[in-house]
XYZ file of N, CA and C in Angstrom:
795
model
N -9.863 -3.977 2.188
C -10.269 -2.580 2.184
C -9.066 -1.690 2.468
N -8.769 -0.804 1.556
C -7.633 0.102 1.698
C -7.929 1.185 2.725
N -6.964 1.426 3.631
C -7.075 2.510 4.609
C -6.085 3.616 4.282
N -4.840 3.256 3.957
C -3.877 4.278 3.553
C -2.733 3.661 2.764
N -2.083 4.515 1.969
C -0.916 4.108 1.182
C 0.141 5.188 1.330
N 1.373 4.783 1.650
C 2.477 5.725 1.846
C 3.640 5.373 0.939
N 4.373 6.405 0.538
C 5.560 6.198 -0.280
C 6.628 7.211 0.087
N 7.869 6.869 -0.178
C 8.997 7.737 0.166
C 10.117 7.492 -0.829
N 10.657 8.570 -1.399
C 11.749 8.498 -2.374
C 11.381 7.607 -3.560
N 10.269 7.938 -4.182
C 9.794 7.179 -5.333
C 9.380 8.145 -6.440
N 9.963 7.941 -7.630
C 9.621 8.745 -8.819
C 9.786 10.239 -8.511
N 8.713 11.020 -8.620
C 8.813 12.464 -8.414
C 8.635 12.874 -6.957
N 8.510 11.896 -6.056
C 8.298 12.194 -4.645
C 9.594 11.995 -3.863
N 10.229 13.107 -3.513
C 11.490 13.060 -2.774
C 11.259 12.713 -1.312
N 10.230 13.316 -0.719
C 9.922 13.102 0.687
C 8.752 12.144 0.851
N 8.560 11.673 2.087
C 7.472 10.752 2.392
C 6.118 11.413 2.175
N 5.211 10.682 1.553
C 3.848 11.151 1.317
C 2.878 10.063 1.756
N 1.721 10.495 2.260
C 0.718 9.533 2.730
C -0.626 9.843 2.086
N -1.192 8.840 1.427
C -2.506 8.946 0.808
C -3.477 8.169 1.692
N -4.378 8.855 2.371
C -5.240 8.187 3.333
C -6.708 8.287 2.949
N -7.438 7.215 3.235
C -8.874 7.190 3.049
C -9.609 7.319 4.375
N -8.877 7.589 5.438
C -9.510 7.793 6.732
C -10.318 9.087 6.713
N -11.487 9.036 7.312
C -12.379 10.196 7.331
C -11.828 11.255 8.274
N -11.860 12.499 7.836
C -11.393 13.605 8.657
C -12.310 13.789 9.864
N -11.740 14.032 11.047
C -12.569 14.255 12.240
C -13.171 15.658 12.299
N -12.755 16.550 11.393
C -13.226 17.930 11.411
C -14.650 18.035 10.884
N -15.500 18.783 11.590
C -16.901 18.927 11.188
C -17.026 19.604 9.823
N -16.118 20.513 9.515
C -16.204 21.238 8.245
C -16.004 20.323 7.043
N -15.391 19.168 7.265
C -15.153 18.218 6.176
C -16.255 17.170 6.054
N -17.221 17.217 6.956
C -18.283 16.217 6.964
C -19.452 16.659 6.082
N -19.238 16.656 4.757
C -20.286 17.105 3.845
C -20.648 16.037 2.817
N -20.047 14.857 2.923
C -20.352 13.784 1.975
C -20.377 12.450 2.731
N -21.256 12.375 3.715
C -21.291 11.210 4.599
C -21.657 9.924 3.868
N -22.374 10.030 2.735
C -22.743 8.821 1.996
C -21.543 8.178 1.308
N -20.411 8.870 1.314
C -19.199 8.313 0.713
C -18.269 7.717 1.768
N -18.814 7.355 2.940
C -18.006 6.770 4.002
C -18.535 5.392 4.387
N -17.670 4.618 5.027
C -18.027 3.280 5.472
C -17.296 2.988 6.774
N -17.937 2.273 7.667
C -17.314 1.889 8.921
C -16.470 0.642 8.683
N -15.156 0.795 8.773
C -14.253 -0.313 8.476
C -14.152 -1.299 9.633
N -14.027 -0.791 10.819
C -14.008 -1.618 12.025
C -14.413 -0.729 13.182
N -14.121 -1.135 14.408
C -14.549 -0.354 15.568
C -13.847 0.993 15.677
N -12.679 1.132 15.030
C -11.931 2.380 15.148
C -11.955 3.228 13.873
N -12.029 2.590 12.737
C -11.777 3.309 11.495
C -13.030 3.533 10.667
N -13.244 4.783 10.291
C -14.255 5.141 9.312
C -13.508 5.651 8.085
N -13.741 5.042 6.934
C -12.960 5.370 5.742
C -13.865 5.747 4.578
N -13.243 6.314 3.579
C -13.964 6.715 2.373
C -14.188 5.513 1.461
N -15.340 5.496 0.791
C -15.596 4.464 -0.205
C -14.786 4.726 -1.469
N -14.586 5.986 -1.783
C -13.842 6.324 -3.000
C -12.937 7.514 -2.736
N -11.889 7.586 -3.509
C -10.893 8.645 -3.374
C -10.537 9.160 -4.756
N -10.522 10.468 -4.923
C -10.173 11.048 -6.207
C -8.973 11.967 -6.041
N -8.007 11.828 -6.923
C -6.821 12.683 -6.912
C -6.850 13.559 -8.155
N -6.733 14.848 -7.956
C -6.745 15.734 -9.108
C -5.639 16.779 -8.949
N -5.184 17.310 -10.056
C -4.125 18.312 -10.023
C -3.639 18.630 -11.421
N -2.751 19.593 -11.518
C -2.231 20.025 -12.813
C -1.344 18.944 -13.424
N -1.028 19.118 -14.701
C -0.098 18.213 -15.367
C 1.239 18.202 -14.626
N 1.867 17.034 -14.585
C 3.197 16.858 -13.978
C 3.206 17.156 -12.475
N 2.061 16.977 -11.815
C 2.001 17.219 -10.372
C 2.155 15.937 -9.560
N 2.255 14.779 -10.237
C 2.537 13.536 -9.535
C 1.400 12.538 -9.483
N 0.266 12.828 -10.128
C -0.887 11.913 -10.090
C -0.533 10.544 -10.677
N 0.076 10.555 -11.836
C 0.428 9.297 -12.498
C 1.453 8.516 -11.692
N 2.368 9.211 -11.026
C 3.399 8.522 -10.260
C 2.842 7.853 -9.005
N 1.775 8.405 -8.438
C 1.117 7.714 -7.327
C 0.529 6.406 -7.842
N -0.104 6.484 -8.992
C -0.674 5.291 -9.615
C 0.418 4.253 -9.890
N 1.556 4.708 -10.415
C 2.668 3.805 -10.700
C 3.203 3.156 -9.422
N 3.291 3.943 -8.357
C 3.816 3.410 -7.095
C 2.930 2.291 -6.557
N 1.614 2.487 -6.629
C 0.690 1.433 -6.196
C 0.884 0.179 -7.046
N 1.008 0.371 -8.348
C 1.178 -0.766 -9.256
C 2.526 -1.445 -9.055
N 3.576 -0.664 -8.777
C 4.886 -1.264 -8.509
C 4.821 -2.175 -7.291
N 4.236 -1.675 -6.199
C 4.138 -2.484 -4.990
C 3.294 -3.728 -5.245
N 2.181 -3.553 -5.925
C 1.298 -4.692 -6.224
C 2.031 -5.749 -7.061
N 2.763 -5.310 -8.065
C 3.496 -6.228 -8.935
C 4.603 -6.952 -8.178
N 5.328 -6.231 -7.330
C 6.405 -6.836 -6.550
C 5.861 -7.942 -5.649
N 4.756 -7.669 -4.974
C 4.185 -8.639 -4.040
C 3.589 -9.839 -4.772
N 2.884 -9.595 -5.866
C 2.161 -10.674 -6.538
C 2.997 -11.459 -7.540
N 3.975 -10.809 -8.173
C 4.646 -11.447 -9.312
C 6.101 -11.826 -9.084
N 6.731 -11.350 -8.012
C 8.157 -11.648 -7.798
C 8.430 -13.134 -7.710
N 7.586 -13.852 -6.981
C 7.810 -15.284 -6.799
C 7.538 -16.064 -8.085
N 6.717 -15.510 -8.964
C 6.412 -16.179 -10.234
C 7.500 -15.935 -11.274
N 8.305 -14.882 -11.049
C 9.365 -14.527 -12.003
C 10.706 -14.480 -11.277
N 11.176 -15.636 -10.860
C 12.372 -15.689 -10.029
C 13.615 -15.182 -10.739
N 13.659 -15.326 -12.051
C 14.845 -14.907 -12.800
C 14.837 -13.419 -13.114
N 13.687 -12.769 -12.925
C 13.571 -11.345 -13.216
C 13.457 -10.571 -11.911
N 14.326 -9.594 -11.730
C 14.302 -8.789 -10.515
C 13.335 -7.612 -10.709
N 12.118 -7.757 -10.203
C 11.093 -6.730 -10.392
C 11.374 -5.467 -9.579
N 12.257 -5.561 -8.592
C 12.597 -4.385 -7.793
C 13.310 -3.326 -8.628
N 13.934 -3.751 -9.714
C 14.676 -2.804 -10.554
C 13.745 -1.849 -11.296
N 12.455 -2.143 -11.293
C 11.485 -1.228 -11.911
C 11.243 0.011 -11.058
N 11.511 -0.119 -9.759
C 11.247 0.991 -8.843
C 12.250 2.107 -9.083
N 11.735 3.291 -9.371
C 12.587 4.439 -9.681
C 12.597 5.414 -8.508
N 13.769 5.665 -7.910
C 13.833 6.647 -6.823
C 13.788 8.068 -7.384
N 13.750 9.037 -6.499
C 13.808 10.439 -6.905
C 15.223 10.726 -7.421
N 15.341 11.052 -8.710
C 16.670 11.118 -9.337
C 17.222 12.536 -9.491
N 16.479 13.540 -9.019
C 16.953 14.922 -9.154
C 17.859 15.345 -8.006
N 18.069 14.452 -7.068
C 18.980 14.704 -5.957
C 19.827 13.443 -5.790
N 21.137 13.552 -5.945
C 22.018 12.395 -5.916
C 21.962 11.656 -4.578
N 21.613 12.357 -3.498
C 21.491 11.702 -2.205
C 20.360 10.680 -2.226
N 19.335 10.966 -2.996
C 18.182 10.080 -3.035
C 18.370 8.881 -3.954
N 19.244 9.028 -4.944
C 19.419 7.964 -5.929
C 19.836 6.658 -5.266
N 20.720 6.752 -4.290
C 21.201 5.552 -3.605
C 20.526 5.324 -2.255
N 19.482 6.083 -1.972
C 18.721 5.908 -0.733
C 17.570 4.932 -0.971
N 17.064 4.296 0.072
C 15.967 3.332 -0.105
C 14.674 4.001 -0.573
N 13.917 3.263 -1.351
C 12.554 3.654 -1.707
C 11.616 2.809 -0.856
N 10.619 3.471 -0.262
C 9.766 2.774 0.694
C 8.292 2.833 0.284
N 7.620 1.698 0.490
C 6.173 1.594 0.287
C 5.558 1.070 1.585
N 4.369 1.560 1.902
C 3.634 0.987 3.034
C 2.140 1.133 2.789
N 1.403 0.091 3.153
C -0.040 0.092 2.970
C -0.702 -0.415 4.244
N -1.768 0.264 4.650
C -2.589 -0.169 5.777
C -3.943 -0.561 5.215
N -4.436 -1.723 5.605
C -5.667 -2.220 5.006
C -6.391 -3.180 5.941
N -7.625 -3.481 5.594
C -8.436 -4.438 6.332
C -8.761 -5.591 5.406
N -8.457 -6.809 5.845
C -8.744 -7.995 5.045
C -9.276 -9.098 5.953
N -10.454 -9.611 5.607
C -11.110 -10.617 6.442
C -11.226 -10.159 7.892
N -11.610 -8.887 8.051
C -11.830 -8.268 9.366
C -10.573 -8.172 10.215
N -9.398 -8.265 9.591
C -8.129 -8.104 10.296
C -7.405 -6.895 9.710
N -6.947 -6.014 10.586
C -6.237 -4.810 10.140
C -4.739 -5.092 10.070
N -4.129 -4.766 8.922
C -2.707 -5.006 8.692
C -1.977 -3.719 8.311
N -0.676 -3.720 8.599
C 0.235 -2.696 8.067
C 1.414 -3.430 7.452
N 1.521 -3.362 6.134
C 2.598 -4.055 5.417
C 3.450 -3.032 4.680
N 4.768 -3.234 4.730
C 5.647 -2.307 4.038
C 6.918 -2.968 3.557
N 7.605 -2.251 2.677
C 8.840 -2.781 2.092
C 9.749 -1.609 1.744
N 11.050 -1.810 1.952
C 12.063 -0.810 1.629
C 13.066 -1.457 0.683
N 13.295 -0.831 -0.480
C 14.144 -1.450 -1.497
C 15.187 -0.468 -2.005
N 16.286 -1.014 -2.494
C 17.339 -0.187 -3.084
C 18.221 -1.057 -3.966
N 18.484 -0.588 -5.183
C 19.380 -1.288 -6.106
C 19.017 -2.762 -6.279
N 17.741 -3.028 -6.393
C 17.294 -4.386 -6.668
C 17.321 -5.329 -5.491
N 17.392 -4.800 -4.279
C 17.452 -5.639 -3.078
C 16.448 -5.139 -2.044
N 15.845 -6.081 -1.320
C 14.956 -5.721 -0.217
C 15.799 -5.455 1.019
N 15.764 -4.219 1.502
C 16.512 -3.866 2.699
C 15.703 -4.168 3.953
N 14.413 -3.848 3.892
C 13.517 -4.106 5.023
C 12.141 -4.519 4.500
N 11.465 -5.333 5.280
C 10.092 -5.744 4.976
C 9.402 -6.000 6.307
N 8.154 -5.575 6.428
C 7.495 -5.716 7.724
C 6.000 -5.966 7.567
N 5.455 -6.631 8.575
C 4.020 -6.882 8.635
C 3.569 -6.809 10.086
N 2.595 -5.921 10.347
C 2.010 -5.770 11.667
C 0.503 -5.983 11.561
N -0.100 -6.346 12.670
C -1.549 -6.467 12.712
C -2.068 -5.769 13.967
N -3.318 -5.334 13.910
C -3.951 -4.683 15.057
C -5.233 -5.439 15.379
N -5.156 -6.475 16.222
C -6.341 -7.273 16.543
C -7.439 -6.450 17.217
N -7.035 -5.565 18.139
C -8.013 -4.719 18.838
C -7.562 -3.259 18.772
N -6.729 -2.871 19.734
C -6.237 -1.485 19.773
C -4.732 -1.430 19.573
N -4.011 -2.333 20.227
C -2.552 -2.311 20.191
C -2.021 -3.058 18.976
N -1.093 -2.426 18.253
C -0.484 -3.046 17.081
C 0.508 -4.124 17.515
N 0.517 -5.245 16.779
C 1.372 -6.385 17.105
C 2.264 -6.739 15.922
N 3.527 -6.961 16.185
C 4.471 -7.385 15.152
C 4.178 -8.815 14.725
N 4.111 -9.044 13.409
C 4.074 -10.403 12.880
C 5.457 -10.798 12.395
N 6.088 -9.923 11.578
C 7.497 -10.148 11.250
C 8.142 -8.853 10.808
N 9.459 -8.790 11.008
C 10.266 -7.665 10.511
C 11.524 -8.244 9.899
N 11.770 -7.888 8.655
C 12.925 -8.396 7.908
C 13.957 -7.289 7.740
N 15.190 -7.578 8.101
C 16.320 -6.679 7.870
C 17.281 -7.421 6.950
N 17.167 -7.133 5.644
C 17.851 -7.907 4.610
C 17.481 -9.385 4.761
N 18.420 -10.260 5.139
C 18.119 -11.697 5.229
C 17.985 -12.171 6.675
N 17.811 -11.222 7.592
C 17.552 -11.559 8.991
C 16.100 -11.209 9.302
N 15.370 -12.140 9.896
C 13.946 -11.935 10.161
C 13.642 -12.189 11.628
N 12.900 -11.265 12.217
C 12.340 -11.462 13.544
C 10.844 -11.662 13.380
N 10.290 -12.686 14.021
C 8.863 -12.947 13.864
C 8.214 -13.325 15.184
N 6.910 -13.196 15.238
C 6.119 -13.490 16.420
C 5.845 -14.991 16.494
N 6.326 -15.639 17.542
C 6.188 -17.085 17.664
C 4.743 -17.546 17.736
N 3.940 -16.845 18.509
C 2.574 -17.300 18.748
C 1.606 -16.903 17.651
N 1.829 -15.751 17.013
C 0.867 -15.242 16.035
C 1.297 -15.409 14.580
N 2.534 -15.861 14.364
C 3.015 -15.960 12.984
C 3.842 -17.223 12.796
N 3.282 -18.356 13.138
C 3.981 -19.622 13.032
C 4.298 -20.005 11.591
N 3.585 -19.393 10.630
C 3.817 -19.720 9.226
C 5.233 -19.379 8.773
N 5.938 -18.538 9.563
C 7.308 -18.167 9.194
C 8.346 -19.194 9.634
N 7.969 -20.074 10.516
C 8.918 -20.964 11.193
C 9.765 -21.796 10.234
N 9.157 -22.334 9.185
C 9.872 -23.233 8.274
C 10.950 -22.533 7.452
N 10.919 -21.199 7.425
C 11.841 -20.460 6.558
C 12.919 -19.715 7.328
N 12.948 -19.880 8.655
C 13.902 -19.150 9.476
C 14.835 -20.126 10.193
N 16.119 -19.944 9.998
C 17.123 -20.687 10.754
C 17.371 -19.932 12.049
N 16.944 -20.501 13.155
C 16.933 -19.804 14.447
C 18.286 -19.237 14.811
N 18.214 -18.034 15.434
C 19.429 -17.343 15.825
C 19.469 -17.067 17.316
N 20.012 -15.913 17.656
C 20.316 -15.606 19.059
C 19.067 -15.433 19.931
N 17.928 -15.048 19.351
C 16.739 -14.821 20.162
C 15.752 -15.978 20.100
N 16.239 -17.166 19.737
C 15.352 -18.309 19.550
C 14.719 -18.785 20.851
N 15.283 -18.397 21.990
C 14.746 -18.825 23.272
C 13.732 -17.842 23.848
N 13.477 -16.757 23.150
C 12.490 -15.787 23.609
C 11.104 -16.422 23.626
N 10.279 -16.034 24.605
C 8.950 -16.615 24.734
C 7.998 -16.137 23.639
N 8.198 -14.920 23.171
C 7.250 -14.344 22.206
C 7.813 -14.157 20.805
N 9.137 -13.964 20.675
C 9.719 -13.665 19.379
C 10.877 -14.599 19.064
N 11.089 -14.790 17.786
C 12.226 -15.571 17.309
C 12.888 -14.789 16.189
N 14.173 -14.939 16.029
C 14.863 -14.289 14.920
C 15.944 -15.203 14.389
N 16.241 -15.040 13.114
C 17.261 -15.864 12.498
C 17.425 -15.513 11.040
N 18.176 -16.343 10.342
C 18.474 -16.107 8.940
C 17.347 -16.615 8.047
N 16.973 -15.805 7.101
C 15.914 -16.173 6.164
C 16.457 -17.159 5.139
N 15.771 -18.274 4.981
C 16.180 -19.299 4.032
C 15.142 -19.455 2.929
N 15.583 -19.996 1.789
C 14.701 -20.298 0.658
C 13.996 -19.057 0.109
N 14.599 -17.894 0.322
C 14.032 -16.639 -0.163
C 15.163 -15.739 -0.643
N 15.154 -15.399 -1.917
C 16.209 -14.557 -2.490
C 16.094 -13.124 -1.970
N 17.200 -12.371 -2.013
C 17.181 -10.988 -1.506
C 16.198 -10.064 -2.229
N 15.758 -10.433 -3.439
C 14.843 -9.556 -4.174
C 13.398 -10.071 -4.154
N 13.141 -11.111 -3.359
C 11.798 -11.687 -3.285
C 11.155 -11.336 -1.939
N 9.941 -10.788 -1.931
C 9.264 -10.503 -0.660
C 9.007 -11.788 0.130
N 9.287 -11.747 1.407
C 9.041 -12.899 2.279
C 7.547 -13.236 2.299
N 6.714 -12.213 2.263
C 5.267 -12.429 2.312
C 4.790 -13.235 1.109
N 5.429 -13.048 -0.033
C 5.039 -13.769 -1.250
C 5.387 -15.248 -1.147
N 6.534 -15.540 -0.555
C 6.953 -16.930 -0.371
C 6.015 -17.638 0.598
N 5.691 -16.980 1.695
C 4.814 -17.575 2.697
C 3.431 -17.877 2.139
N 2.934 -16.998 1.290
C 1.580 -17.166 0.757
C 1.456 -18.397 -0.126
N 2.559 -18.822 -0.756
C 2.532 -20.024 -1.573
C 2.137 -21.234 -0.736
N 2.494 -21.183 0.552
C 2.185 -22.289 1.460
C 0.918 -22.020 2.267
N 0.147 -21.029 1.828
C -1.194 -20.751 2.327
C -1.249 -20.444 3.821
N -0.268 -19.665 4.281
C -0.333 -19.187 5.657
C -1.488 -18.209 5.824
N -2.072 -18.160 6.997
C -3.260 -17.336 7.227
C -3.025 -15.861 6.910
N -2.052 -15.267 7.569
C -1.841 -13.827 7.421
C -1.240 -13.479 6.057
N -0.296 -14.280 5.603
C 0.304 -13.997 4.295
C -0.725 -14.138 3.178
N -1.633 -15.097 3.300
C -2.693 -15.255 2.302
C -3.636 -14.061 2.308
N -3.889 -13.508 3.486
C -4.726 -12.307 3.572
C -4.078 -11.130 2.853
N -2.758 -10.995 3.022
C -2.044 -9.901 2.348
C -2.127 -10.052 0.833
N -1.880 -11.262 0.353
C -1.933 -11.514 -1.087
C -3.344 -11.298 -1.623
N -4.346 -11.725 -0.867
C -5.736 -11.525 -1.298
C -6.059 -10.049 -1.428
N -5.559 -9.246 -0.496
C -5.785 -7.800 -0.589
C -5.193 -7.231 -1.867
N -3.953 -7.584 -2.174
C -3.322 -7.051 -3.385
C -3.992 -7.577 -4.647
N -4.532 -8.775 -4.589
C -5.232 -9.326 -5.753
C -6.486 -8.531 -6.098
N -7.160 -7.999 -5.092
C -8.396 -7.252 -5.358
C -8.167 -5.752 -5.465
N -6.930 -5.314 -5.232
C -6.615 -3.886 -5.323
C -6.454 -3.473 -6.776
N -7.172 -2.448 -7.171
C -7.116 -1.945 -8.540
C -6.973 -0.424 -8.519
N -6.259 0.092 -9.491
C -6.205 1.539 -9.677
C -6.756 1.863 -11.055
N -7.395 3.020 -11.164
C -7.997 3.434 -12.429
C -7.388 4.769 -12.834
N -6.971 4.844 -14.094
C -6.346 6.074 -14.570
C -6.868 6.401 -15.959
N -7.201 7.648 -16.156
C -7.669 8.090 -17.464
C -6.729 9.147 -18.014
N -6.437 9.065 -19.289
C -5.609 10.076 -19.946
C -6.415 10.842 -20.991
N -7.732 10.702 -20.914
C -8.579 11.417 -21.864
C -8.527 12.922 -21.596
N -8.588 13.702 -22.646
C -8.576 15.149 -22.486
C -9.804 15.800 -23.116
N -10.674 14.998 -23.700
C -11.833 15.563 -24.400
C -13.041 15.778 -23.493
N -13.181 14.919 -22.456
C -14.338 15.020 -21.571
C -14.088 16.094 -20.522
N -14.674 17.255 -20.721
C -14.458 18.366 -19.797
C -15.798 18.844 -19.250
N -15.865 18.970 -17.931
C -17.092 19.369 -17.275
C -16.781 20.507 -16.324
N -17.646 21.487 -16.261
C -17.452 22.626 -15.384
C -18.467 22.591 -14.248
N -17.983 22.725 -13.011
C -18.856 22.789 -11.854
C -18.674 24.147 -11.183
N -19.751 24.638 -10.612
C -19.724 25.981 -10.044
C -19.113 26.025 -8.650
N -19.135 24.918 -7.919
C -18.578 24.918 -6.572
C -18.012 23.540 -6.246
N -17.230 23.467 -5.172
C -16.519 22.251 -4.824
C -17.462 21.108 -4.460
N -18.540 21.411 -3.713
C -19.466 20.358 -3.296
C -20.111 19.685 -4.499
N -20.562 20.482 -5.478
C -21.158 19.916 -6.684
C -20.136 19.086 -7.438
N -18.910 19.582 -7.492
C -17.830 18.870 -8.176
C -17.598 17.493 -7.566
N -17.432 17.430 -6.244
C -17.136 16.175 -5.568
C -18.319 15.228 -5.641
N -19.536 15.755 -5.460
C -20.722 14.908 -5.542
C -20.871 14.264 -6.910
N -20.648 15.033 -7.953
C -20.772 14.483 -9.299
C -19.712 13.432 -9.578
N -18.496 13.668 -9.123
C -17.433 12.689 -9.344
C -17.716 11.415 -8.566
N -18.146 11.547 -7.301
C -18.413 10.379 -6.466
C -19.579 9.560 -6.997
N -20.573 10.235 -7.534
C -21.786 9.535 -7.957
C -21.725 8.996 -9.381
N -20.975 9.660 -10.253
C -20.993 9.265 -11.658
C -19.679 8.693 -12.145
N -18.595 8.861 -11.363
C -17.312 8.304 -11.790
C -16.782 8.955 -13.042
N -16.828 10.281 -13.103
C -16.326 11.003 -14.270
C -14.843 10.713 -14.451
N -14.391 10.309 -15.639
C -13.004 9.899 -15.817
C -12.007 11.033 -15.927
N -12.422 12.162 -16.448
C -11.482 13.258 -16.642
C -12.228 14.579 -16.509
N -11.659 15.514 -15.748
C -12.433 16.673 -15.304
C -11.671 17.963 -15.529
N -12.385 18.996 -15.894
C -11.811 20.328 -15.986
C -12.788 21.318 -15.359
N -12.867 21.358 -14.008
C -13.776 22.282 -13.350
C -13.333 23.722 -13.558
N -14.154 24.670 -13.121
C -13.896 26.091 -13.350
C -12.563 26.528 -12.748
N -12.241 26.007 -11.573
C -11.021 26.472 -10.938
C -10.033 25.350 -10.644
N -10.295 24.140 -11.151
C -9.327 23.049 -11.072
C -9.014 22.603 -12.489
N -7.780 22.703 -12.878
C -7.423 22.309 -14.238
C -6.775 20.937 -14.208
N -7.512 19.939 -14.650
C -7.045 18.557 -14.640
C -7.097 18.053 -16.068
N -6.005 18.161 -16.762
C -6.021 17.819 -18.176
C -5.701 16.358 -18.441
N -4.898 15.753 -17.571
C -4.445 14.407 -17.907
C -5.162 13.326 -17.125
N -4.632 12.918 -15.965
C -5.150 11.694 -15.346
C -5.900 11.961 -14.049
N -6.888 11.155 -13.829
C -7.622 11.146 -12.576
C -7.601 9.716 -12.066
N -7.201 9.553 -10.846
C -7.064 8.219 -10.279
C -8.123 8.032 -9.210
N -8.795 6.892 -9.237
C -9.792 6.588 -8.216
C -9.453 5.263 -7.558
N -9.488 5.261 -6.244
C -9.301 4.022 -5.497
C -10.617 3.718 -4.791
N -11.105 2.517 -4.926
C -12.415 2.170 -4.416
C -12.345 1.222 -3.228
N -13.203 1.465 -2.249
C -13.500 0.491 -1.205
C -14.924 0.014 -1.440
N -15.168 -1.264 -1.273
C -16.484 -1.819 -1.518
C -17.340 -1.687 -0.269
N -18.488 -1.042 -0.400
C -19.313 -0.704 0.733
C -19.859 -1.916 1.469
N -20.212 -2.965 0.752
C -20.872 -4.105 1.380
C -19.964 -5.315 1.513
N -18.654 -5.063 1.620
C -17.694 -6.163 1.707
C -16.894 -6.064 2.973
N -16.503 -7.178 3.532
C -15.653 -7.201 4.723
C -14.193 -7.291 4.348
N -13.904 -7.326 3.034
C -12.518 -7.466 2.613
C -11.897 -6.112 2.387
């Protein structure tokens, strides 16, 4: 179950942006309660999310960013000779950003476990990669990768042990760090671990396997709604692919991200 997706220095997005499905705590926003679901003891999230805006406002690039991250995680290990990181396009209208890292991060619930997974890439190389979990309230590190150096949680992430050559913090009671082995600089560590069916890494891969984005480029289906509530209700209930409301001009793409109401994944 998707909770939020963040990106930074990707395509047309120069600065960090966060797309969240968390329900707003404001009473004025509580007008579509049937479109919410209780994710766990802390999080109430939306079942569906719709992004709308004018042409060239970045809707398609959000969709691309989700697909880039999904492809990197799921397909990098299957295509060892092809560097899939080179598909990631930074913000190119500012030379400072061209050589700066592009970052992705996703927060999600899988098998009743809350995760935060992210990756930072530049010039076809993984600069940073991280995975955290929140068993109850406090977030816990599972692993953090700095290029080919990895720090991991000894007690909660033993699946990393076979791939790390122990370093200076190997005597720590809770954490270990060392050089990453059997993993190329352009391959996500999480993808390698999942091949060996580690608990947490398999959960991450399962989440990306069921994650889908929907995009429509139709321009013929145009519907006019008189007010925002009617507009949102109709989109949530009928899944209209392309919309042109009275005061929202959406000519190209509409992206919907779905959470399944009766699923624990």
